[in-house]
XYZ file of C-alpha atoms in Angstrom:
484
model
C 64.403 -17.103 32.126
C 64.385 -20.544 30.422
C 62.000 -21.906 32.982
C 59.728 -18.957 32.486
C 59.692 -19.178 28.923
C 58.663 -22.818 28.971
C 55.855 -22.103 31.203
C 54.684 -19.411 29.177
C 54.943 -21.726 25.904
C 53.130 -24.349 27.684
C 50.488 -21.907 28.682
C 50.164 -20.460 25.393
C 49.842 -24.087 23.808
C 47.051 -25.061 26.255
C 45.130 -21.756 25.602
C 45.502 -22.561 21.664
C 44.157 -25.979 22.268
C 41.299 -24.619 24.160
C 40.247 -22.180 21.690
C 40.797 -24.759 18.967
C 38.356 -27.035 20.994
C 35.819 -24.286 21.518
C 35.906 -23.339 17.779
C 35.548 -26.962 16.939
C 32.746 -27.608 19.327
C 30.759 -24.461 18.833
C 31.719 -22.505 15.792
C 32.915 -25.104 12.895
C 30.240 -26.167 10.226
C 29.385 -29.783 10.322
C 31.692 -31.718 8.039
C 28.899 -32.910 5.947
C 28.296 -29.429 4.554
C 32.028 -28.450 4.158
C 32.194 -29.156 0.587
C 31.203 -31.772 -2.055
C 32.156 -32.736 -5.562
C 29.858 -32.586 -8.579
C 29.528 -36.205 -10.085
C 30.998 -36.189 -13.512
C 28.328 -38.234 -14.875
C 25.137 -39.560 -13.521
C 22.642 -41.987 -15.349
C 19.241 -42.137 -13.730
C 17.666 -45.427 -15.335
C 14.098 -46.674 -15.804
C 12.424 -43.728 -13.878
C 8.935 -42.412 -13.553
C 9.537 -38.871 -14.751
C 7.524 -35.790 -13.768
C 9.363 -33.199 -15.710
C 7.363 -30.057 -15.029
C 8.057 -29.137 -18.601
C 5.542 -27.050 -20.137
C 3.490 -29.197 -22.544
C 4.815 -32.376 -21.326
C 2.577 -35.155 -19.817
C 2.308 -35.033 -15.991
C 4.159 -38.486 -15.948
C 6.337 -40.358 -18.448
C 7.153 -43.930 -17.663
C 10.471 -45.784 -18.229
C 12.583 -42.882 -18.882
C 16.537 -42.614 -18.651
C 18.114 -39.039 -17.565
C 21.806 -38.490 -18.375
C 23.440 -35.701 -16.070
C 27.032 -34.417 -17.092
C 29.059 -32.129 -14.810
C 25.678 -30.775 -13.147
C 23.691 -30.324 -16.423
C 20.906 -32.302 -17.589
C 22.120 -33.414 -21.277
C 19.796 -36.242 -22.451
C 16.384 -37.743 -21.813
C 15.444 -40.995 -23.524
C 13.255 -43.945 -23.217
C 14.564 -46.787 -21.043
C 17.698 -48.246 -22.729
C 17.899 -45.448 -25.395
C 21.137 -44.135 -24.287
C 23.103 -47.412 -23.765
C 25.223 -46.871 -26.752
C 26.170 -43.529 -25.916
C 29.597 -43.139 -24.970
C 29.043 -40.470 -22.576
C 27.590 -43.224 -20.275
C 30.330 -45.521 -20.262
C 31.831 -44.222 -16.817
C 28.534 -42.671 -15.377
C 27.146 -43.604 -12.126
C 24.238 -45.652 -12.683
C 21.113 -45.296 -10.532
C 18.463 -48.121 -11.007
C 15.289 -46.090 -10.376
C 12.770 -48.518 -11.393
C 9.672 -48.067 -9.388
C 10.736 -44.596 -8.275
C 9.654 -41.069 -9.504
C 12.129 -38.242 -10.426
C 11.012 -34.648 -10.110
C 12.896 -31.298 -10.202
C 14.324 -30.156 -7.010
C 11.900 -28.226 -4.696
C 12.030 -24.765 -4.038
C 10.832 -23.150 -0.911
C 9.820 -19.669 -1.532
C 9.771 -18.468 2.224
C 11.938 -19.678 4.945
C 14.312 -18.191 7.792
C 17.692 -19.202 7.957
C 19.842 -18.442 11.078
C 22.659 -20.775 10.950
C 24.283 -23.260 8.391
C 23.259 -26.659 9.741
C 19.583 -25.711 9.000
C 20.585 -25.775 5.289
C 21.332 -29.482 5.623
C 17.814 -30.251 6.463
C 16.276 -28.515 3.303
C 18.545 -30.987 1.185
C 17.795 -34.053 3.236
C 14.124 -33.392 2.451
C 14.594 -32.672 -1.410
C 14.592 -28.734 -1.143
C 17.366 -27.629 -3.466
C 16.546 -23.774 -3.487
C 15.248 -21.597 -0.553
C 14.362 -17.780 -0.496
C 15.484 -16.376 2.853
C 13.002 -13.545 3.766
C 14.817 -12.000 6.955
C 18.286 -11.563 5.535
C 21.582 -10.330 7.024
C 24.975 -9.880 5.439
C 26.113 -13.399 6.574
C 23.583 -14.752 4.082
C 25.082 -13.154 1.085
C 28.371 -14.976 2.178
C 26.679 -18.222 2.607
C 25.080 -17.888 -0.724
C 28.205 -16.966 -2.557
C 30.129 -20.041 -0.838
C 27.171 -22.510 -1.974
C 27.247 -21.406 -5.383
C 31.043 -21.800 -5.626
C 31.050 -25.301 -4.032
C 32.669 -24.515 -0.821
C 29.433 -25.051 1.169
C 26.963 -27.721 0.421
C 23.611 -26.406 0.747
C 20.481 -25.378 -1.406
C 20.778 -22.335 -3.663
C 20.222 -19.563 -1.033
C 18.111 -16.589 -2.254
C 17.806 -13.951 0.313
C 15.998 -10.630 0.925
C 17.593 -7.858 2.983
C 16.737 -7.152 6.632
C 12.812 -6.636 6.963
C 11.543 -3.168 6.599
C 9.006 -2.089 8.901
C 7.524 0.923 11.012
C 7.001 1.008 14.832
C 3.735 -0.695 15.531
C 1.987 -3.916 16.870
C 3.853 -6.066 14.411
C 7.283 -4.513 14.775
C 9.883 -7.097 15.758
C 13.494 -6.921 16.947
C 14.985 -7.985 13.712
C 13.159 -5.331 11.745
C 14.722 -2.184 10.304
C 12.477 0.606 11.475
C 11.793 3.412 9.374
C 9.053 6.269 9.649
C 9.748 8.769 6.852
C 10.280 8.651 3.077
C 13.752 9.731 3.687
C 14.698 7.262 6.160
C 13.105 4.487 3.859
C 15.097 5.397 1.011
C 18.352 5.351 3.119
C 17.457 2.082 4.323
C 17.060 0.686 0.940
C 20.256 2.298 -0.477
C 22.079 0.698 2.594
C 20.820 -2.835 1.599
C 21.676 -2.388 -1.957
C 25.045 -1.190 -0.994
C 25.466 -4.310 1.125
C 24.874 -6.673 -1.981
C 21.124 -7.228 -1.535
C 18.838 -7.267 -4.613
C 15.616 -8.043 -2.895
C 13.734 -6.409 -0.059
C 10.972 -7.374 2.443
C 8.501 -5.073 3.647
C 6.162 -5.362 6.583
C 2.620 -4.606 7.636
C 3.369 -1.509 9.808
C 5.145 0.528 7.298
C 3.792 3.920 7.325
C 2.328 5.232 3.928
C 5.225 7.837 3.665
C 7.722 5.251 4.424
C 6.089 2.665 1.924
C 6.137 5.102 -0.863
C 10.083 5.812 -0.082
C 10.757 1.987 -0.304
C 8.828 1.564 -3.737
C 10.441 4.630 -5.245
C 13.913 3.802 -4.088
C 13.704 0.122 -5.059
C 12.705 0.904 -8.818
C 15.472 3.331 -8.935
C 17.792 0.829 -7.959
C 16.101 -2.357 -9.662
C 15.439 -3.966 -6.530
C 12.214 -6.350 -6.043
C 9.696 -5.777 -3.406
C 7.940 -8.829 -1.609
C 6.509 -9.186 1.942
C 3.251 -8.312 3.996
C 1.248 -5.927 2.248
C 1.706 -2.656 4.162
C -1.166 -1.175 6.082
C -0.070 2.020 7.474
C -0.369 3.224 11.044
C -2.905 1.239 12.730
C -5.137 3.980 14.268
C -7.978 3.276 16.603
C -11.092 1.838 15.067
C -8.930 -0.183 12.389
C -9.705 -2.641 10.954
C -13.082 -3.470 12.543
C -14.826 0.020 12.231
C -12.783 1.394 9.271
C -10.362 0.328 6.475
C -6.523 0.564 6.886
C -4.912 3.753 5.808
C -3.111 1.791 3.044
C -6.098 -0.156 1.636
C -5.114 -3.630 0.250
C -6.409 -3.251 -3.197
C -4.254 -0.086 -3.638
C -1.054 -2.466 -2.939
C -1.821 -4.793 -5.854
C -0.631 -2.102 -8.236
C 2.475 -1.576 -6.732
C 4.582 -4.179 -8.352
C 5.214 -6.647 -5.497
C 7.117 -9.563 -6.715
C 5.198 -11.831 -4.042
C 2.645 -11.182 -1.363
C 3.220 -13.188 1.640
C 0.796 -15.376 3.771
C -3.056 -16.240 3.063
C -4.001 -15.132 6.592
C -2.171 -11.595 6.156
C -4.395 -11.277 2.931
C -7.404 -12.204 4.927
C -6.578 -9.672 7.803
C -5.746 -6.687 5.404
C -7.919 -7.512 2.309
C -10.870 -8.712 4.179
C -10.412 -6.633 7.387
C -10.233 -9.770 9.177
C -13.814 -10.832 8.344
C -14.157 -14.624 7.148
C -16.398 -13.739 4.467
C -16.282 -16.245 1.678
C -18.135 -14.038 -0.906
C -15.823 -11.101 -0.423
C -12.884 -13.401 -0.603
C -14.097 -14.830 -3.905
C -14.343 -11.320 -5.334
C -10.898 -10.456 -3.765
C -9.194 -13.418 -5.320
C -10.505 -12.356 -8.770
C -9.197 -8.871 -8.253
C -5.915 -10.294 -7.225
C -5.712 -12.606 -10.367
C -6.388 -9.557 -12.592
C -3.534 -7.615 -11.020
C -1.214 -10.550 -11.802
C -0.505 -10.934 -7.941
C 1.719 -13.870 -7.065
C 1.238 -15.305 -3.295
C 3.022 -17.446 -1.117
C 0.220 -18.857 1.057
C 2.423 -20.563 3.911
C -0.610 -22.232 5.056
C 1.642 -24.199 7.380
C 2.423 -21.307 9.681
C -1.092 -21.086 10.904
C -1.718 -24.986 10.780
C 1.243 -25.369 13.058
C -0.200 -22.967 15.708
C -3.497 -25.023 15.613
C -1.417 -28.481 15.895
C 0.567 -27.211 18.880
C -2.711 -26.043 20.655
C -4.709 -29.239 19.932
C -1.815 -31.429 21.189
C -1.438 -29.089 24.237
C 2.059 -28.641 23.160
C 3.024 -32.289 22.495
C 3.654 -31.457 18.808
C 6.680 -29.532 19.661
C 8.552 -32.677 20.651
C 7.664 -34.382 17.457
C 10.579 -35.996 15.400
C 12.648 -33.507 13.565
C 12.570 -30.658 15.837
C 16.142 -30.777 16.623
C 16.774 -29.129 13.305
C 15.255 -25.819 14.866
C 17.848 -23.172 15.561
C 18.516 -23.279 19.241
C 18.770 -19.356 19.635
C 15.307 -19.023 18.001
C 13.714 -21.788 20.277
C 14.895 -19.772 23.220
C 13.723 -16.552 22.114
C 10.189 -17.990 21.079
C 9.812 -19.845 24.094
C 7.131 -17.737 25.625
C 5.037 -18.189 22.100
C 5.688 -21.892 22.466
C 4.107 -21.749 26.017
C 1.148 -19.595 24.838
C 0.009 -21.823 21.965
C 0.411 -24.971 24.054
C -2.438 -23.525 26.493
C -4.881 -22.333 23.881
C -8.159 -24.142 22.826
C -8.034 -24.078 19.123
C -12.038 -24.907 18.987
C -12.480 -21.193 20.495
C -11.096 -19.325 17.335
C -8.210 -20.998 15.497
C -9.900 -24.042 13.927
C -12.410 -22.099 11.907
C -9.565 -19.781 10.793
C -7.613 -22.848 9.551
C -10.501 -23.992 7.529
C -10.965 -20.558 5.954
C -7.446 -19.929 4.998
C -7.505 -23.173 3.174
C -10.800 -22.179 1.423
C -9.267 -18.783 0.793
C -6.098 -20.259 -0.846
C -8.426 -22.473 -3.063
C -10.363 -19.678 -4.170
C -7.195 -17.693 -5.364
C -5.961 -20.792 -7.214
C -9.417 -21.038 -8.843
C -9.268 -17.509 -9.829
C -5.997 -17.787 -11.479
C -3.721 -16.099 -8.764
C -0.174 -17.378 -9.237
C 0.654 -19.497 -5.844
C 4.126 -20.491 -4.971
C 5.147 -22.835 -2.148
C 6.693 -21.496 1.014
C 6.816 -22.629 4.456
C 8.070 -20.070 7.137
C 10.636 -22.617 7.954
C 13.030 -21.870 10.831
C 10.433 -20.043 12.853
C 7.955 -21.342 15.497
C 7.984 -25.038 14.917
C 7.962 -25.097 11.004
C 10.860 -27.677 10.329
C 13.461 -26.800 7.718
C 12.989 -29.155 4.693
C 10.308 -31.185 6.218
C 7.767 -28.187 6.247
C 7.428 -28.256 2.598
C 5.820 -31.590 2.413
C 3.277 -30.203 5.160
C 2.666 -27.290 2.803
C 2.334 -29.454 -0.294
C -0.407 -31.443 1.794
C -2.163 -28.238 2.932
C -2.150 -26.930 -0.891
C -3.794 -30.371 -1.917
C -6.516 -30.065 0.857
C -7.256 -26.427 -0.539
C -8.440 -27.751 -3.567
C -4.827 -28.131 -5.756
C -3.997 -31.386 -7.409
C -1.021 -32.953 -6.366
C 0.576 -32.013 -9.711
C -0.434 -28.312 -9.357
C 0.874 -28.423 -5.727
C 4.178 -29.647 -7.040
C 4.237 -27.089 -9.858
C 3.905 -24.383 -6.987
C 7.033 -25.795 -5.600
C 9.145 -26.184 -8.788
C 8.250 -24.735 -12.225
C 6.223 -21.911 -10.968
C 8.703 -20.200 -8.233
C 11.540 -20.803 -10.795
C 9.581 -18.622 -13.118
C 8.679 -16.110 -10.557
C 12.338 -15.759 -9.323
C 13.884 -15.716 -12.784
C 15.871 -19.015 -12.315
C 15.475 -20.263 -15.779
C 18.086 -23.016 -15.311
C 15.809 -25.089 -12.758
C 12.329 -26.057 -11.954
C 11.936 -28.467 -14.964
C 13.656 -31.527 -15.885
C 14.998 -30.993 -19.686
C 18.210 -30.861 -21.399
C 20.276 -27.833 -20.705
C 18.845 -27.658 -17.224
C 20.695 -27.511 -13.917
C 21.006 -30.740 -12.129
C 18.628 -29.780 -9.263
C 16.854 -33.354 -8.836
C 14.503 -35.043 -6.279
C 14.298 -39.045 -6.568
C 11.318 -40.437 -4.488
C 10.002 -44.019 -3.946
C 6.209 -44.306 -4.881
C 4.068 -41.753 -6.721
C 3.714 -38.168 -5.432
C 0.893 -37.368 -8.111
C -1.243 -39.744 -5.947
C 0.366 -39.145 -2.830
C 2.335 -35.825 -2.457
C 3.442 -36.680 0.926
C 6.079 -39.380 -0.514
C 8.508 -36.322 -1.257
C 9.344 -35.836 2.293
C 11.798 -38.695 2.717
C 13.785 -38.972 -0.775
C 15.578 -41.857 -1.977
C 18.220 -39.533 -3.320
C 18.679 -35.912 -4.240
C 20.918 -33.877 -6.818
C 21.937 -30.448 -5.651
C 23.508 -28.426 -8.509
C 25.173 -31.577 -9.730
C 26.198 -33.168 -6.145
C 24.522 -36.555 -6.087
C 23.284 -37.426 -2.487
C 22.438 -41.055 -2.116
C 20.518 -42.322 1.134
C 23.697 -42.374 3.197
C 24.568 -38.869 2.315
C 21.077 -37.695 3.021
C 21.230 -39.392 6.390
C 24.421 -37.516 7.304
C 22.714 -34.589 6.257
C 19.817 -34.839 8.535
C 22.303 -35.638 11.439
C 24.037 -32.542 10.479
C 20.826 -30.350 10.826
C 20.712 -31.350 14.383
C 23.990 -29.639 15.095
C 22.958 -26.135 15.550
C 25.161 -24.058 17.788
C 23.957 -21.294 20.139
C 27.205 -19.355 20.276
C 27.516 -19.633 16.568
C 24.032 -18.175 15.974
C 24.406 -15.463 18.341
C 27.354 -14.570 16.249
C 25.212 -14.673 13.163
C 22.584 -12.710 14.926
C 24.974 -10.303 16.255
C 23.908 -7.229 14.070
C 20.219 -8.026 15.027
C 21.052 -8.250 18.641
C 23.270 -4.768 18.335
C 20.582 -3.006 16.292
C 23.080 -2.709 13.407
C 21.387 -4.665 10.636
C-alpha cells in the first residue's frame, strides 16, 4: 500500500510539474507585462515640447515637465523648477535635443492576445481602441487600469454586429431582424460593453434595431456604414438600399476606413469631383472618420514585393493564430499585380482623405493593427506618414493621434501635455514636426505614470514577440464556438 501511494504521489507530482511547465510555456503572460510601478516623481528637463494644448505654440523650446504620481503637475522654462522641493527626489531625465509629445492614441486596432499590447507601448502608443471585442478584452482593460497589467489603455467595442452577406466573417454576430439586433445589443450591454461596432452587410431592419437599442442604453455606435442587403446590380447599376448620406445623420461616433467611404459613398467610383462634394456633406454632418490608410497600403506593399514585405522586421508581433487563419490572404496578395488595379486606388484613397481634411471632416488616426500585416505599434508611424502624404502637416497628423481622438472618445485626462493631465507621454529623438517618422522608436514612454526607458522599451518589444497559439485559441474560444 505504501509503495502504491509513493508511486501515485510521484505520478501526480510529475503531472503537476508538466502542467506547470505547459502553463508557463503557453499560457502565462510575458514577465515584462505582469505589473509595473508608477514613478513617484519624474522631471523631464530641457525638452522640446509639443503639448498639443489648444492655443499653445506648435513647439516650445527648453521646457521642464514635472510628473508626480502619474499626473503632470508643472511645466516651466528650463531651470524654473530647480528650487521646487517636489523635484528633490525626482527621477531626472535629461531630454536636451529630444521632443516630448502626448502618448499616441490608435483609434482602430484588433487585439488577440496580451503580448501585442507590449508592442503598442514599445512604439509610443499609450491608448488603443479595439474594434472587435470579446469579454476577455474587458478583463484586460480593467487589469491595465488598476496596474495589474502593463499596457496601453484598452478601449473596446463589443463583437461586430453584421448580417449575412459578402463581408460576413466568423467573428461577427449575425442578425437579420430588428428583434435579433436589439437582443444582441442588450447582450453586449449586459456583458459590460459601452461601445458597438456595426458592419457593412447589416440589413436596414437590423440596423434600425441596433441604433434604437443603442440610444436607449446610452451606447455609442461606430464602424463601417451599413449598406443593407447587396442585391443584384448594387452598387454599379443602382445605389445601396441604405444610402451613405442617410447614415450621416445616425449619430455614429466614428466612421471607419476611407476605402469603405469610397465604396459606399461613391459606389466605388474613383471620382474626385464627387468625393469633394461628399467630403463637404460629411463635414456639415459632423462626421468623424478613421481613415486607416495603412490597411490598403499594406496590401499594395505586399503585392509590390511579391510577398517579401510579409517578412520585414517586427512581423513576429503579429498574433500566431491570426497569421495561420489569414495564410490564404497573404498568399493571394503576394501574387497580385498592384499596377492592374490597386495602385490607382492607393493614390485615390490618399487624395480622398486629403479632401475630407480640407473640408473640415474630423480625422483620427487608426491603423487596423493586428490584422493582415499591420504591425501593432509600428503601424501608427506608417499611418501618420500616409496622413502627411494625404496633405496633412506633421502637426495635424499628430493631432489626429493625440488631442483629437482624446476629445472624440471623451478622454479628457489625456491627449495634451498640461498640468492636471494624465502622465501618458512620448519622448523621441529628433523633431517629429519636420519628420513624423521619428515617433516610431521612442527614447522613452510614460504610460499612466509608469516610466519606460530604453531598456524597458526593448524588453516590451521582445515581449511582443511571445504570442502563444494555445493561449490565443483560448482567448478566441467564444468566436470559434460561435458564442460571442
